[in-house]
Amino acid sequence: KNQVEQSPQSLIILEGKNCTLQCNYTVSPFSNLRWYKQDTGRGPVSLTIMTFSENTKSNGRYTATLDADTKQSSLHITASQLSDSASYICVVSAEGGGADGLTFGKGTHLIIQP
Amino acid sequence: NAGVTQTPKFRILKIGQSMTLQCTQDMNHNYMYWYRQDPGMGLKLIYYSVGAGITDKGEVPNGYNVSRSTTEDFPLRLELAAPSQTSVYFCASSYPGLTPHRSQYFGPGTRLTVL
């Protein structure tokens, strides 16, 4: 069964500090991996999308890495801001899976304290 | 563009009542989806549609129905509400095929409580 596991479940850091969120998956065959940011009371918004051949992709202060061999991804946030407080969701798409081929992780709840 | 809009934002239902959750997108996306998000859990796919007149079941379709008469609208129907349907419901849309350069766009969600 395809699974996506995220860690930690929750994380509290001080404003200005860096942090790294982890995502491990067992989805096969792999197509792509997405990171979403979900603010409280809002729908998820896409941060990055990575394919098998991409090791690193950045979006401002967000940098995602992918190791397709070990089936692991990480999302690194640099110089955190209060607006980074949100849930971060890892989503893996299976090759040929179509519209129902996405597996969602449970998310990491990140709190940035002033 | 308004993107993906959902109504209502909040709703409380009694057991056995029925309701329709509305979803509209103005991006001319062929694909539309309904997900539910339970506390501490990942999003689960309820139904999806690849175009007007075509719908398919997702992972958790029991207790729900959908229709897709136009490209823009994808309503979700709950016929006999049960407490297990208490959740936050998200509608999403995308261009055909979830290739790496085609992301899903989500609505703001409908928070439903069944008592």
PDB file of C-alpha atoms in Angstrom:
ATOM      1  CA  LYS A   1       0.000   0.000   0.000  1.00  0.00           C
ATOM      2  CA  ASN A   2       1.311   3.462  -0.900  1.00  0.00           C
ATOM      3  CA  GLN A   3       2.180   5.492   2.172  1.00  0.00           C
ATOM      4  CA  VAL A   4       3.643   8.902   3.007  1.00  0.00           C
ATOM      5  CA  GLU A   5       5.052   9.472   6.485  1.00  0.00           C
ATOM      6  CA  GLN A   6       5.991  12.925   7.737  1.00  0.00           C
ATOM      7  CA  SER A   7       8.036  13.930  10.749  1.00  0.00           C
ATOM      8  CA  PRO A   8       7.929  15.572  13.132  1.00  0.00           C
ATOM      9  CA  GLN A   9       4.174  15.779  13.728  1.00  0.00           C
ATOM     10  CA  SER A  10       4.630  19.244  15.169  1.00  0.00           C
ATOM     11  CA  LEU A  11       7.488  21.668  15.657  1.00  0.00           C
ATOM     12  CA  ILE A  12       7.931  24.941  17.505  1.00  0.00           C
ATOM     13  CA  ILE A  13      10.850  27.233  16.665  1.00  0.00           C
ATOM     14  CA  LEU A  14      11.782  30.843  17.287  1.00  0.00           C
ATOM     15  CA  GLU A  15      11.399  33.456  14.579  1.00  0.00           C
ATOM     16  CA  GLY A  16      14.548  33.773  12.484  1.00  0.00           C
ATOM     17  CA  LYS A  17      15.671  30.176  13.050  1.00  0.00           C
ATOM     18  CA  ASN A  18      15.925  27.498  10.355  1.00  0.00           C
ATOM     19  CA  CYS A  19      14.102  24.178  10.364  1.00  0.00           C
ATOM     20  CA  THR A  20      13.833  21.002   8.314  1.00  0.00           C
ATOM     21  CA  LEU A  21      10.750  18.861   7.804  1.00  0.00           C
ATOM     22  CA  GLN A  22      10.981  15.235   6.674  1.00  0.00           C
ATOM     23  CA  CYS A  23       8.922  13.089   4.321  1.00  0.00           C
ATOM     24  CA  ASN A  24       9.415   9.358   3.679  1.00  0.00           C
ATOM     25  CA  TYR A  25       7.323   7.523   1.122  1.00  0.00           C
ATOM     26  CA  THR A  26       6.686   4.048  -0.227  1.00  0.00           C
ATOM     27  CA  VAL A  27       4.753   5.109  -3.340  1.00  0.00           C
ATOM     28  CA  SER A  28       5.727   3.080  -6.388  1.00  0.00           C
ATOM     29  CA  PRO A  29       6.263   3.643  -9.225  1.00  0.00           C
ATOM     30  CA  PHE A  30       7.197   7.196  -8.329  1.00  0.00           C
ATOM     31  CA  SER A  31       6.212  10.148 -10.512  1.00  0.00           C
ATOM     32  CA  ASN A  32       6.617  13.334  -8.503  1.00  0.00           C
ATOM     33  CA  LEU A  33       6.584  14.757  -4.995  1.00  0.00           C
ATOM     34  CA  ARG A  34       4.898  17.967  -3.908  1.00  0.00           C
ATOM     35  CA  TRP A  35       5.096  20.090  -0.817  1.00  0.00           C
ATOM     36  CA  TYR A  36       2.047  22.125   0.145  1.00  0.00           C
ATOM     37  CA  LYS A  37       1.601  24.837   2.771  1.00  0.00           C
ATOM     38  CA  GLN A  38      -1.751  24.939   4.540  1.00  0.00           C
ATOM     39  CA  ASP A  39      -2.551  27.961   6.679  1.00  0.00           C
ATOM     40  CA  THR A  40      -5.105  27.471   9.452  1.00  0.00           C
ATOM     41  CA  GLY A  41      -8.613  27.523   8.011  1.00  0.00           C
ATOM     42  CA  ARG A  42      -7.400  27.603   4.412  1.00  0.00           C
ATOM     43  CA  GLY A  43      -6.826  25.130   1.600  1.00  0.00           C
ATOM     44  CA  PRO A  44      -3.331  23.804   0.752  1.00  0.00           C
ATOM     45  CA  VAL A  45      -1.146  25.879  -1.561  1.00  0.00           C
ATOM     46  CA  SER A  46       1.626  24.359  -3.663  1.00  0.00           C
ATOM     47  CA  LEU A  47       5.228  25.228  -2.697  1.00  0.00           C
ATOM     48  CA  THR A  48       7.307  22.917  -4.893  1.00  0.00           C
ATOM     49  CA  ILE A  49       6.916  19.971  -7.239  1.00  0.00           C
ATOM     50  CA  MET A  50       9.871  17.624  -7.820  1.00  0.00           C
ATOM     51  CA  THR A  51      10.400  14.818 -10.286  1.00  0.00           C
ATOM     52  CA  PHE A  52      12.658  11.772 -10.083  1.00  0.00           C
ATOM     53  CA  SER A  53      15.625  13.580 -11.652  1.00  0.00           C
ATOM     54  CA  GLU A  54      15.494  16.667  -9.437  1.00  0.00           C
ATOM     55  CA  ASN A  55      17.535  16.689  -6.228  1.00  0.00           C
ATOM     56  CA  THR A  56      16.845  20.221  -5.048  1.00  0.00           C
ATOM     57  CA  LYS A  57      14.282  22.889  -5.776  1.00  0.00           C
ATOM     58  CA  SER A  58      13.882  26.278  -4.113  1.00  0.00           C
ATOM     59  CA  ASN A  59      10.993  28.680  -3.717  1.00  0.00           C
ATOM     60  CA  GLY A  60      12.207  31.742  -1.856  1.00  0.00           C
ATOM     61  CA  ARG A  61      13.145  30.706   1.682  1.00  0.00           C
ATOM     62  CA  TYR A  62      11.812  27.182   1.060  1.00  0.00           C
ATOM     63  CA  THR A  63      14.182  24.528  -0.292  1.00  0.00           C
ATOM     64  CA  ALA A  64      13.014  20.994  -1.000  1.00  0.00           C
ATOM     65  CA  THR A  65      15.343  18.052  -1.514  1.00  0.00           C
ATOM     66  CA  LEU A  66      14.573  14.639  -2.941  1.00  0.00           C
ATOM     67  CA  ASP A  67      16.485  11.367  -2.697  1.00  0.00           C
ATOM     68  CA  ALA A  68      14.571   8.988  -4.947  1.00  0.00           C
ATOM     69  CA  ASP A  69      16.888   6.095  -4.049  1.00  0.00           C
ATOM     70  CA  THR A  70      16.051   6.219  -0.339  1.00  0.00           C
ATOM     71  CA  LYS A  71      12.532   7.582  -1.007  1.00  0.00           C
ATOM     72  CA  GLN A  72      13.034  10.560   1.237  1.00  0.00           C
ATOM     73  CA  SER A  73      12.369  14.268   0.867  1.00  0.00           C
ATOM     74  CA  SER A  74      12.942  17.238   3.115  1.00  0.00           C
ATOM     75  CA  LEU A  75      11.672  20.798   3.213  1.00  0.00           C
ATOM     76  CA  HIS A  76      14.105  23.326   4.666  1.00  0.00           C
ATOM     77  CA  ILE A  77      12.861  26.722   5.788  1.00  0.00           C
ATOM     78  CA  THR A  78      15.468  29.433   6.175  1.00  0.00           C
ATOM     79  CA  ALA A  79      15.191  32.465   8.452  1.00  0.00           C
ATOM     80  CA  SER A  80      11.674  31.590   9.557  1.00  0.00           C
ATOM     81  CA  GLN A  81       8.981  34.247   9.785  1.00  0.00           C
ATOM     82  CA  LEU A  82       5.752  34.348  11.772  1.00  0.00           C
ATOM     83  CA  SER A  83       3.850  33.839   8.507  1.00  0.00           C
ATOM     84  CA  ASP A  84       5.524  30.448   8.107  1.00  0.00           C
ATOM     85  CA  SER A  85       3.296  29.105  10.895  1.00  0.00           C
ATOM     86  CA  ALA A  86       1.196  26.509   9.080  1.00  0.00           C
ATOM     87  CA  SER A  87       0.885  22.820   8.303  1.00  0.00           C
ATOM     88  CA  TYR A  88       3.216  21.484   5.622  1.00  0.00           C
ATOM     89  CA  ILE A  89       1.942  18.548   3.637  1.00  0.00           C
ATOM     90  CA  CYS A  90       3.989  16.140   1.527  1.00  0.00           C
ATOM     91  CA  VAL A  91       2.112  14.577  -1.408  1.00  0.00           C
ATOM     92  CA  VAL A  92       3.487  11.830  -3.652  1.00  0.00           C
ATOM     93  CA  SER A  93       2.126  11.016  -7.074  1.00  0.00           C
ATOM     94  CA  ALA A  94       2.349   7.539  -8.562  1.00  0.00           C
ATOM     95  CA  GLU A  95       3.369   7.065 -12.189  1.00  0.00           C
ATOM     96  CA  GLY A  96       0.251   6.474 -14.256  1.00  0.00           C
ATOM     97  CA  GLY A  97      -1.876   6.919 -11.167  1.00  0.00           C
ATOM     98  CA  GLY A  98      -4.087   9.535 -12.731  1.00  0.00           C
ATOM     99  CA  ALA A  99      -6.368  11.829 -10.797  1.00  0.00           C
ATOM    100  CA  ASP A 100      -6.675   9.329  -7.945  1.00  0.00           C
ATOM    101  CA  GLY A 101      -2.961   8.538  -7.792  1.00  0.00           C
ATOM    102  CA  LEU A 102      -1.955  10.986  -5.061  1.00  0.00           C
ATOM    103  CA  THR A 103      -1.007   9.930  -1.531  1.00  0.00           C
ATOM    104  CA  PHE A 104      -1.110  12.670   1.098  1.00  0.00           C
ATOM    105  CA  GLY A 105       0.951  12.762   4.267  1.00  0.00           C
ATOM    106  CA  LYS A 106      -0.641  13.844   7.546  1.00  0.00           C
ATOM    107  CA  GLY A 107       1.421  17.005   7.615  1.00  0.00           C
ATOM    108  CA  THR A 108       3.834  18.711  10.013  1.00  0.00           C
ATOM    109  CA  HIS A 109       2.332  21.480  12.113  1.00  0.00           C
ATOM    110  CA  LEU A 110       4.895  24.276  12.389  1.00  0.00           C
ATOM    111  CA  ILE A 111       4.601  27.108  14.900  1.00  0.00           C
ATOM    112  CA  ILE A 112       6.939  30.101  14.732  1.00  0.00           C
ATOM    113  CA  GLN A 113       7.223  31.981  18.003  1.00  0.00           C
ATOM    114  CA  PRO A 114       8.342  35.631  18.209  1.00  0.00           C
TER     115      PRO A 114
ATOM    116  CA  ASN B   1      -9.654  34.990 -11.225  1.00  0.00           C
ATOM    117  CA  ALA B   2     -11.439  33.924  -8.061  1.00  0.00           C
ATOM    118  CA  GLY B   3      -9.832  30.472  -8.339  1.00  0.00           C
ATOM    119  CA  VAL B   4     -11.746  27.724  -6.520  1.00  0.00           C
ATOM    120  CA  THR B   5     -14.678  28.877  -4.401  1.00  0.00           C
ATOM    121  CA  GLN B   6     -16.667  26.769  -1.936  1.00  0.00           C
ATOM    122  CA  THR B   7     -19.921  27.407  -0.116  1.00  0.00           C
ATOM    123  CA  PRO B   8     -20.897  27.295   2.648  1.00  0.00           C
ATOM    124  CA  LYS B   9     -17.839  27.910   4.856  1.00  0.00           C
ATOM    125  CA  PHE B  10     -19.456  26.275   7.891  1.00  0.00           C
ATOM    126  CA  ARG B  11     -22.492  24.072   8.407  1.00  0.00           C
ATOM    127  CA  ILE B  12     -24.031  22.081  11.238  1.00  0.00           C
ATOM    128  CA  LEU B  13     -26.320  19.210  10.265  1.00  0.00           C
ATOM    129  CA  LYS B  14     -28.484  16.859  12.269  1.00  0.00           C
ATOM    130  CA  ILE B  15     -28.139  13.122  11.718  1.00  0.00           C
ATOM    131  CA  GLY B  16     -30.138  12.076   8.671  1.00  0.00           C
ATOM    132  CA  GLN B  17     -30.301  15.510   7.073  1.00  0.00           C
ATOM    133  CA  SER B  18     -29.083  16.154   3.540  1.00  0.00           C
ATOM    134  CA  MET B  19     -27.061  18.949   2.027  1.00  0.00           C
ATOM    135  CA  THR B  20     -25.020  19.943  -0.998  1.00  0.00           C
ATOM    136  CA  LEU B  21     -21.559  21.426  -0.784  1.00  0.00           C
ATOM    137  CA  GLN B  22     -20.961  23.762  -3.693  1.00  0.00           C
ATOM    138  CA  CYS B  23     -17.674  24.121  -5.606  1.00  0.00           C
ATOM    139  CA  THR B  24     -16.936  26.404  -8.548  1.00  0.00           C
ATOM    140  CA  GLN B  25     -13.699  27.137 -10.404  1.00  0.00           C
ATOM    141  CA  ASP B  26     -13.058  29.810 -13.024  1.00  0.00           C
ATOM    142  CA  MET B  27      -9.725  28.535 -14.375  1.00  0.00           C
ATOM    143  CA  ASN B  28     -11.272  26.282 -17.053  1.00  0.00           C
ATOM    144  CA  HIS B  29      -9.705  23.223 -15.412  1.00  0.00           C
ATOM    145  CA  ASN B  30     -10.910  19.856 -16.639  1.00  0.00           C
ATOM    146  CA  TYR B  31     -10.046  17.939 -13.468  1.00  0.00           C
ATOM    147  CA  MET B  32     -11.900  18.551 -10.221  1.00  0.00           C
ATOM    148  CA  TYR B  33     -11.686  16.725  -6.887  1.00  0.00           C
ATOM    149  CA  TRP B  34     -13.371  16.461  -3.517  1.00  0.00           C
ATOM    150  CA  TYR B  35     -11.302  15.630  -0.437  1.00  0.00           C
ATOM    151  CA  ARG B  36     -12.063  15.337   3.236  1.00  0.00           C
ATOM    152  CA  GLN B  37      -9.566  16.196   5.944  1.00  0.00           C
ATOM    153  CA  ASP B  38     -10.063  14.726   9.392  1.00  0.00           C
ATOM    154  CA  PRO B  39      -8.065  16.033  12.377  1.00  0.00           C
ATOM    155  CA  GLY B  40      -4.507  14.699  12.333  1.00  0.00           C
ATOM    156  CA  MET B  41      -5.065  12.796   9.090  1.00  0.00           C
ATOM    157  CA  GLY B  42      -4.019  13.267   5.488  1.00  0.00           C
ATOM    158  CA  LEU B  43      -6.501  14.365   2.838  1.00  0.00           C
ATOM    159  CA  LYS B  44      -8.639  11.514   1.532  1.00  0.00           C
ATOM    160  CA  LEU B  45     -10.106  11.578  -1.991  1.00  0.00           C
ATOM    161  CA  ILE B  46     -13.895  11.210  -2.064  1.00  0.00           C
ATOM    162  CA  TYR B  47     -14.736  11.682  -5.743  1.00  0.00           C
ATOM    163  CA  TYR B  48     -13.084  13.200  -8.774  1.00  0.00           C
ATOM    164  CA  SER B  49     -14.035  14.241 -12.285  1.00  0.00           C
ATOM    165  CA  VAL B  50     -11.912  14.457 -15.419  1.00  0.00           C
ATOM    166  CA  GLY B  51     -14.463  16.506 -17.324  1.00  0.00           C
ATOM    167  CA  ALA B  52     -18.124  17.459 -17.620  1.00  0.00           C
ATOM    168  CA  GLY B  53     -20.330  14.396 -17.424  1.00  0.00           C
ATOM    169  CA  ILE B  54     -17.563  12.125 -16.065  1.00  0.00           C
ATOM    170  CA  THR B  55     -17.127  11.270 -12.394  1.00  0.00           C
ATOM    171  CA  ASP B  56     -15.266   8.535 -10.529  1.00  0.00           C
ATOM    172  CA  LYS B  57     -15.026   7.247  -6.980  1.00  0.00           C
ATOM    173  CA  GLY B  58     -11.994   7.940  -4.874  1.00  0.00           C
ATOM    174  CA  GLU B  59     -10.806   6.254  -1.709  1.00  0.00           C
ATOM    175  CA  VAL B  60     -13.782   7.124   0.563  1.00  0.00           C
ATOM    176  CA  PRO B  61     -16.950   7.611  -1.567  1.00  0.00           C
ATOM    177  CA  ASN B  62     -19.550   5.955   0.695  1.00  0.00           C
ATOM    178  CA  GLY B  63     -22.281   8.344   1.820  1.00  0.00           C
ATOM    179  CA  TYR B  64     -21.576  10.888  -0.914  1.00  0.00           C
ATOM    180  CA  ASN B  65     -22.663  11.618  -4.464  1.00  0.00           C
ATOM    181  CA  VAL B  66     -21.397  14.037  -7.092  1.00  0.00           C
ATOM    182  CA  SER B  67     -22.375  15.390 -10.479  1.00  0.00           C
ATOM    183  CA  ARG B  68     -20.499  17.396 -13.113  1.00  0.00           C
ATOM    184  CA  SER B  69     -22.845  19.033 -15.575  1.00  0.00           C
ATOM    185  CA  THR B  70     -20.498  21.928 -16.405  1.00  0.00           C
ATOM    186  CA  THR B  71     -16.734  22.467 -16.452  1.00  0.00           C
ATOM    187  CA  GLU B  72     -17.021  25.072 -13.677  1.00  0.00           C
ATOM    188  CA  ASP B  73     -19.165  23.319 -11.069  1.00  0.00           C
ATOM    189  CA  PHE B  74     -18.657  20.131  -9.066  1.00  0.00           C
ATOM    190  CA  PRO B  75     -21.184  19.844  -6.197  1.00  0.00           C
ATOM    191  CA  LEU B  76     -20.885  17.193  -3.485  1.00  0.00           C
ATOM    192  CA  ARG B  77     -24.110  15.749  -2.071  1.00  0.00           C
ATOM    193  CA  LEU B  78     -24.568  14.187   1.372  1.00  0.00           C
ATOM    194  CA  GLU B  79     -27.871  12.303   1.433  1.00  0.00           C
ATOM    195  CA  LEU B  80     -28.163  10.998   5.009  1.00  0.00           C
ATOM    196  CA  ALA B  81     -25.665  12.793   7.197  1.00  0.00           C
ATOM    197  CA  ALA B  82     -23.857  10.716   9.826  1.00  0.00           C
ATOM    198  CA  PRO B  83     -21.494  11.805  12.622  1.00  0.00           C
ATOM    199  CA  SER B  84     -18.636  10.048  10.761  1.00  0.00           C
ATOM    200  CA  GLN B  85     -19.008  12.688   8.045  1.00  0.00           C
ATOM    201  CA  THR B  86     -17.940  15.453  10.419  1.00  0.00           C
ATOM    202  CA  SER B  87     -14.865  16.817   8.667  1.00  0.00           C
ATOM    203  CA  VAL B  88     -13.422  19.642   6.613  1.00  0.00           C
ATOM    204  CA  TYR B  89     -14.163  19.255   2.916  1.00  0.00           C
ATOM    205  CA  PHE B  90     -11.882  20.645   0.236  1.00  0.00           C
ATOM    206  CA  CYS B  91     -12.598  21.011  -3.435  1.00  0.00           C
ATOM    207  CA  ALA B  92      -9.653  21.243  -5.840  1.00  0.00           C
ATOM    208  CA  SER B  93      -9.070  21.583  -9.565  1.00  0.00           C
ATOM    209  CA  SER B  94      -6.234  21.119 -12.034  1.00  0.00           C
ATOM    210  CA  TYR B  95      -5.461  20.915 -15.721  1.00  0.00           C
ATOM    211  CA  PRO B  96      -5.629  17.419 -17.229  1.00  0.00           C
ATOM    212  CA  GLY B  97      -3.035  15.085 -15.808  1.00  0.00           C
ATOM    213  CA  LEU B  98      -1.138  15.745 -12.624  1.00  0.00           C
ATOM    214  CA  THR B  99       2.181  16.077 -14.381  1.00  0.00           C
ATOM    215  CA  PRO B 100       4.965  17.824 -12.479  1.00  0.00           C
ATOM    216  CA  HIS B 101       4.112  21.201 -13.935  1.00  0.00           C
ATOM    217  CA  ARG B 102       0.406  21.038 -13.206  1.00  0.00           C
ATOM    218  CA  SER B 103      -0.500  21.690  -9.631  1.00  0.00           C
ATOM    219  CA  GLN B 104      -3.798  21.330  -7.839  1.00  0.00           C
ATOM    220  CA  TYR B 105      -5.581  24.477  -6.716  1.00  0.00           C
ATOM    221  CA  PHE B 106      -7.633  24.111  -3.563  1.00  0.00           C
ATOM    222  CA  GLY B 107     -10.672  25.979  -2.315  1.00  0.00           C
ATOM    223  CA  PRO B 108     -10.882  27.399   1.234  1.00  0.00           C
ATOM    224  CA  GLY B 109     -12.833  24.429   2.579  1.00  0.00           C
ATOM    225  CA  THR B 110     -16.218  23.742   4.168  1.00  0.00           C
ATOM    226  CA  ARG B 111     -16.241  22.784   7.844  1.00  0.00           C
ATOM    227  CA  LEU B 112     -19.122  20.362   8.428  1.00  0.00           C
ATOM    228  CA  THR B 113     -20.342  19.120  11.802  1.00  0.00           C
ATOM    229  CA  VAL B 114     -22.993  16.391  12.079  1.00  0.00           C
ATOM    230  CA  LEU B 115     -24.721  16.132  15.458  1.00  0.00           C
TER     231      LEU B 115
END
